[in-house]
mmCIF file of N, CA, C and O in Angstrom:
data_model
loop_
_atom_site.group_PDB
_atom_site.id
_atom_site.type_symbol
_atom_site.label_atom_id
_atom_site.label_comp_id
_atom_site.label_asym_id
_atom_site.label_seq_id
_atom_site.Cartn_x
_atom_site.Cartn_y
_atom_site.Cartn_z
ATOM 1 N N UNK A 1 -1.465 -22.413 7.265
ATOM 2 C CA UNK A 1 -0.719 -22.920 6.671
ATOM 3 C C UNK A 1 -1.199 -21.133 5.600
ATOM 4 O O UNK A 1 -0.337 -20.785 5.261
ATOM 5 N N UNK A 2 -2.389 -20.478 5.313
ATOM 6 C CA UNK A 2 -2.656 -19.857 4.967
ATOM 7 C C UNK A 2 -3.138 -18.739 4.668
ATOM 8 O O UNK A 2 -2.484 -17.679 4.535
ATOM 9 N N UNK A 3 -3.255 -19.217 6.220
ATOM 10 C CA UNK A 3 -3.730 -17.745 6.806
ATOM 11 C C UNK A 3 -1.963 -17.398 7.247
ATOM 12 O O UNK A 3 -1.950 -15.618 7.358
ATOM 13 N N UNK A 4 -1.139 -17.982 7.403
ATOM 14 C CA UNK A 4 0.600 -17.308 7.777
ATOM 15 C C UNK A 4 0.420 -16.300 6.264
ATOM 16 O O UNK A 4 0.648 -15.274 6.293
ATOM 17 N N UNK A 5 0.335 -16.561 4.891
ATOM 18 C CA UNK A 5 -0.183 -16.533 3.979
ATOM 19 C C UNK A 5 -0.604 -15.008 3.446
ATOM 20 O O UNK A 5 0.205 -14.307 3.086
ATOM 21 N N UNK A 6 -1.391 -15.122 4.078
ATOM 22 C CA UNK A 6 -2.808 -13.956 4.425
ATOM 23 C C UNK A 6 -2.491 -12.909 5.054
ATOM 24 O O UNK A 6 -2.080 -11.659 4.926
ATOM 25 N N UNK A 7 -0.965 -12.853 5.367
ATOM 26 C CA UNK A 7 -1.226 -12.227 7.150
ATOM 27 C C UNK A 7 0.868 -11.341 6.419
ATOM 28 O O UNK A 7 0.426 -9.890 6.599
ATOM 29 N N UNK A 8 0.963 -12.152 5.478
ATOM 30 C CA UNK A 8 1.884 -12.125 5.036
ATOM 31 C C UNK A 8 1.800 -11.327 4.264
ATOM 32 O O UNK A 8 2.913 -9.697 3.973
ATOM 33 N N UNK A 9 1.079 -11.098 3.038
ATOM 34 C CA UNK A 9 0.430 -10.381 2.446
ATOM 35 C C UNK A 9 0.071 -9.131 2.826
ATOM 36 O O UNK A 9 -0.404 -7.822 2.211
ATOM 37 N N UNK A 10 -0.947 -9.075 4.234
ATOM 38 C CA UNK A 10 -1.912 -8.244 4.112
ATOM 39 C C UNK A 10 -0.475 -7.367 4.883
ATOM 40 O O UNK A 10 -1.031 -5.360 4.654
ATOM 41 N N UNK A 11 0.476 -7.854 5.542
ATOM 42 C CA UNK A 11 1.383 -6.573 6.114
ATOM 43 C C UNK A 11 2.358 -5.869 4.997
ATOM 44 O O UNK A 11 2.750 -4.741 5.022
ATOM 45 N N UNK A 12 2.546 -7.050 4.230
ATOM 46 C CA UNK A 12 3.081 -6.004 2.904
ATOM 47 C C UNK A 12 2.268 -5.176 1.926
ATOM 48 O O UNK A 12 2.572 -3.866 2.122
ATOM 49 N N UNK A 13 1.284 -5.098 1.974
ATOM 50 C CA UNK A 13 -0.702 -4.094 1.290
ATOM 51 C C UNK A 13 0.631 -3.534 2.137
ATOM 52 O O UNK A 13 0.267 -1.824 2.179
ATOM 53 N N UNK A 14 0.321 -3.138 4.048
ATOM 54 C CA UNK A 14 0.281 -2.074 4.529
ATOM 55 C C UNK A 14 2.191 -1.326 4.385
ATOM 56 O O UNK A 14 1.703 -0.023 4.729
ATOM 57 N N UNK A 15 2.646 -1.813 4.340
ATOM 58 C CA UNK A 15 3.880 -1.207 4.345
ATOM 59 C C UNK A 15 3.808 -0.740 2.589
ATOM 60 O O UNK A 15 4.750 0.449 2.158
ATOM 61 N N UNK A 16 2.848 -1.435 1.676
ATOM 62 C CA UNK A 16 3.492 -0.782 0.327
ATOM 63 C C UNK A 16 2.652 1.198 0.586
ATOM 64 O O UNK A 16 2.964 1.793 -0.093
ATOM 65 N N UNK A 17 1.449 1.257 1.437
ATOM 66 C CA UNK A 17 0.466 2.127 1.692
ATOM 67 C C UNK A 17 1.339 3.097 1.937
ATOM 68 O O UNK A 17 1.506 4.728 2.054
ATOM 69 N N UNK A 18 2.042 2.125 3.537
ATOM 70 C CA UNK A 18 2.254 3.800 4.086
ATOM 71 C C UNK A 18 3.483 4.292 3.817
ATOM 72 O O UNK A 18 3.908 5.625 4.177
ATOM 73 N N UNK A 19 4.775 3.664 3.203
ATOM 74 C CA UNK A 19 5.809 3.773 2.319
ATOM 75 C C UNK A 19 5.375 5.010 1.272
ATOM 76 O O UNK A 19 6.155 6.286 1.031
ATOM 77 N N UNK A 20 4.068 4.106 0.135
ATOM 78 C CA UNK A 20 4.043 4.992 -0.724
ATOM 79 C C UNK A 20 2.986 6.692 0.033
ATOM 80 O O UNK A 20 3.615 7.506 -0.730
ATOM 81 N N UNK A 21 2.287 6.766 0.875
ATOM 82 C CA UNK A 21 1.147 8.595 2.122
ATOM 83 C C UNK A 21 2.840 8.453 2.059
ATOM 84 O O UNK A 21 3.039 10.070 1.853
ATOM 85 N N UNK A 22 4.220 8.116 2.915
ATOM 86 C CA UNK A 22 5.135 9.118 3.049
ATOM 87 C C UNK A 22 5.757 9.882 2.022
ATOM 88 O O UNK A 22 6.401 11.088 2.940
ATOM 89 N N UNK A 23 5.911 9.348 1.267
ATOM 90 C CA UNK A 23 6.484 9.933 0.169
ATOM 91 C C UNK A 23 5.537 10.622 -0.819
ATOM 92 O O UNK A 23 6.268 11.759 -1.203
ATOM 93 N N UNK A 24 4.655 9.905 -1.087
ATOM 94 C CA UNK A 24 3.691 11.787 -1.435
ATOM 95 C C UNK A 24 2.701 12.845 -1.227
ATOM 96 O O UNK A 24 2.726 13.501 -1.391
ATOM 97 N N UNK A 25 2.980 12.400 0.659
ATOM 98 C CA UNK A 25 3.278 13.983 0.915
ATOM 99 C C UNK A 25 4.780 14.887 1.363
ATOM 100 O O UNK A 25 5.032 16.239 1.112
ATOM 101 N N UNK A 26 6.153 13.492 1.222
ATOM 102 C CA UNK A 26 7.437 13.988 1.693
ATOM 103 C C UNK A 26 7.681 14.853 0.084
ATOM 104 O O UNK A 26 8.277 16.157 0.251
ATOM 105 N N UNK A 27 7.265 14.113 -1.084
ATOM 106 C CA UNK A 27 6.950 15.059 -2.667
ATOM 107 C C UNK A 27 6.361 16.152 -3.173
ATOM 108 O O UNK A 27 5.799 15.694 -4.192
ATOM 109 N N UNK A 28 5.084 16.565 -1.827
ATOM 110 C CA UNK A 28 4.174 17.255 -2.604
ATOM 111 C C UNK A 28 3.930 18.292 -3.569
ATOM 112 O O UNK A 28 3.635 18.633 -4.153
ATOM 113 N N UNK A 29 5.761 18.872 -4.129
ATOM 114 C CA UNK A 29 5.727 19.914 -4.320
ATOM 115 C C UNK A 29 5.847 19.699 -6.064
ATOM 116 O O UNK A 29 5.207 20.202 -7.165
ATOM 117 N N UNK A 30 6.385 18.029 -6.565
ATOM 118 C CA UNK A 30 6.538 17.999 -7.340
ATOM 119 C C UNK A 30 5.073 16.658 -8.520
ATOM 120 O O UNK A 30 5.053 15.990 -7.417
ATOM 121 N N UNK A 31 4.489 17.487 -9.401
ATOM 122 C CA UNK A 31 3.487 16.385 -9.667
ATOM 123 C C UNK A 31 3.570 15.515 -10.121
ATOM 124 O O UNK A 31 2.907 14.199 -9.928
ATOM 125 N N UNK A 32 4.748 14.850 -11.008
ATOM 126 C CA UNK A 32 4.944 13.629 -10.988
ATOM 127 C C UNK A 32 5.674 12.525 -9.938
ATOM 128 O O UNK A 32 4.723 11.354 -10.488
ATOM 129 N N UNK A 33 6.369 13.603 -8.934
ATOM 130 C CA UNK A 33 6.042 12.191 -8.108
ATOM 131 C C UNK A 33 4.266 12.106 -7.071
ATOM 132 O O UNK A 33 4.775 10.980 -6.865
ATOM 133 N N UNK A 34 3.728 13.501 -6.857
ATOM 134 C CA UNK A 34 2.635 12.896 -6.513
ATOM 135 C C UNK A 34 1.795 12.048 -7.211
ATOM 136 O O UNK A 34 1.223 10.778 -7.165
ATOM 137 N N UNK A 35 1.820 11.971 -8.717
ATOM 138 C CA UNK A 35 0.625 11.026 -9.462
ATOM 139 C C UNK A 35 1.349 9.522 -9.158
ATOM 140 O O UNK A 35 0.571 8.177 -9.696
ATOM 141 N N UNK A 36 3.069 9.035 -9.509
ATOM 142 C CA UNK A 36 3.842 7.680 -8.737
ATOM 143 C C UNK A 36 2.982 7.513 -7.817
ATOM 144 O O UNK A 36 2.592 6.356 -7.446
ATOM 145 N N UNK A 37 3.967 8.626 -6.154
ATOM 146 C CA UNK A 37 2.895 7.500 -5.416
ATOM 147 C C UNK A 37 1.872 7.608 -5.267
ATOM 148 O O UNK A 37 1.276 7.398 -4.078
ATOM 149 N N UNK A 38 1.134 8.002 -5.489
ATOM 150 C CA UNK A 38 -0.505 8.506 -5.325
ATOM 151 C C UNK A 38 -1.251 6.401 -6.104
ATOM 152 O O UNK A 38 -2.293 6.218 -5.161
ATOM 153 N N UNK A 39 -0.353 6.109 -6.789
ATOM 154 C CA UNK A 39 -0.747 4.550 -7.773
ATOM 155 C C UNK A 39 -0.191 3.877 -6.347
ATOM 156 O O UNK A 39 -0.749 3.024 -6.597
ATOM 157 N N UNK A 40 0.376 4.706 -6.108
ATOM 158 C CA UNK A 40 2.170 3.700 -5.394
ATOM 159 C C UNK A 40 0.223 3.680 -3.929
ATOM 160 O O UNK A 40 0.289 2.104 -3.523
ATOM 161 N N UNK A 41 0.780 4.460 -3.298
ATOM 162 C CA UNK A 41 -0.446 4.984 -1.964
ATOM 163 C C UNK A 41 -2.139 3.229 -2.788
ATOM 164 O O UNK A 41 -3.069 2.590 -1.697
ATOM 165 N N UNK A 42 -2.139 3.582 -3.768
ATOM 166 C CA UNK A 42 -4.005 3.180 -4.270
ATOM 167 C C UNK A 42 -3.540 1.202 -4.538
ATOM 168 O O UNK A 42 -4.692 0.490 -4.385
ATOM 169 N N UNK A 43 -2.880 1.283 -4.038
ATOM 170 C CA UNK A 43 -1.794 0.121 -4.770
ATOM 171 C C UNK A 43 -2.211 -1.184 -3.163
ATOM 172 O O UNK A 43 -1.923 -2.429 -2.900
ATOM 173 N N UNK A 44 -1.279 0.026 -2.472
ATOM 174 C CA UNK A 44 -1.665 -0.255 -1.047
ATOM 175 C C UNK A 44 -2.680 -1.106 -0.653
ATOM 176 O O UNK A 44 -2.416 -1.543 0.521
ATOM 177 N N UNK A 45 -3.561 0.153 -0.661
ATOM 178 C CA UNK A 45 -4.904 -0.416 -0.223
ATOM 179 C C UNK A 45 -5.700 -1.224 -0.689
ATOM 180 O O UNK A 45 -6.282 -2.151 0.212
ATOM 181 N N UNK A 46 -5.644 -1.260 -2.052
ATOM 182 C CA UNK A 46 -5.801 -2.317 -2.648
ATOM 183 C C UNK A 46 -5.724 -3.857 -1.890
ATOM 184 O O UNK A 46 -6.546 -4.935 -1.921
ATOM 185 N N UNK A 47 -4.311 -3.910 -2.340
ATOM 186 C CA UNK A 47 -4.110 -5.311 -1.601
ATOM 187 C C UNK A 47 -3.885 -5.439 -0.164
ATOM 188 O O UNK A 47 -4.489 -6.467 0.097
ATOM 189 N N UNK A 48 -4.147 -4.206 0.657
ATOM 190 C CA UNK A 48 -4.549 -4.518 2.105
ATOM 191 C C UNK A 48 -6.419 -4.652 2.155
ATOM 192 O O UNK A 48 -6.251 -5.761 2.631
ATOM 193 N N UNK A 49 -6.882 -3.752 1.340
ATOM 194 C CA UNK A 49 -8.281 -4.756 1.805
ATOM 195 C C UNK A 49 -8.833 -5.897 0.968
ATOM 196 O O UNK A 49 -9.489 -6.559 1.875
ATOM 197 N N UNK A 50 -7.930 -6.078 -0.307
ATOM 198 C CA UNK A 50 -7.761 -7.539 -0.655
ATOM 199 C C UNK A 50 -7.654 -8.852 0.463
ATOM 200 O O UNK A 50 -8.421 -9.789 0.038
ATOM 201 N N UNK A 51 -7.089 -8.158 1.111
ATOM 202 C CA UNK A 51 -6.071 -9.018 2.050
ATOM 203 C C UNK A 51 -7.430 -9.579 3.700
ATOM 204 O O UNK A 51 -8.059 -10.309 4.247
ATOM 205 N N UNK A 52 -8.045 -8.069 3.835
ATOM 206 C CA UNK A 52 -9.219 -8.886 5.103
ATOM 207 C C UNK A 52 -10.337 -9.062 5.029
ATOM 208 O O UNK A 52 -10.815 -9.705 5.798
ATOM 209 N N UNK A 53 -10.064 -8.222 3.561
ATOM 210 C CA UNK A 53 -11.284 -10.020 3.009
ATOM 211 C C UNK A 53 -11.313 -10.785 2.920
ATOM 212 O O UNK A 53 -11.983 -11.932 3.804
ATOM 213 N N UNK A 54 -10.070 -11.051 2.717
ATOM 214 C CA UNK A 54 -9.792 -13.123 2.439
ATOM 215 C C UNK A 54 -9.242 -13.219 3.606
ATOM 216 O O UNK A 54 -10.299 -14.789 3.980
ATOM 217 N N UNK A 55 -8.767 -12.365 4.652
ATOM 218 C CA UNK A 55 -8.845 -12.700 6.305
ATOM 219 C C UNK A 55 -9.717 -13.294 6.926
ATOM 220 O O UNK A 55 -10.235 -14.316 7.491
ATOM 221 N N UNK A 56 -10.981 -12.174 7.169
ATOM 222 C CA UNK A 56 -12.387 -12.391 7.702
ATOM 223 C C UNK A 56 -13.411 -13.314 6.751
ATOM 224 O O UNK A 56 -14.220 -13.996 7.474
ATOM 225 N N UNK A 57 -13.402 -14.118 5.691
ATOM 226 C CA UNK A 57 -13.986 -14.600 5.288
ATOM 227 C C UNK A 57 -13.407 -16.497 4.738
ATOM 228 O O UNK A 57 -12.298 -16.435 4.857
#
């Protein structure tokens, strides 16, 4: 059961990263949007890395 939850959160982290990166590149002219989507990308990376480490160990 725990591994299923880990995989779900891994997919969520990847989705946050992917959507943040997409809009980060799409809104590259607006500095305020780049700041917001940059934080979103960072949050997605943190969740993804945390879940990968948790799955491995």
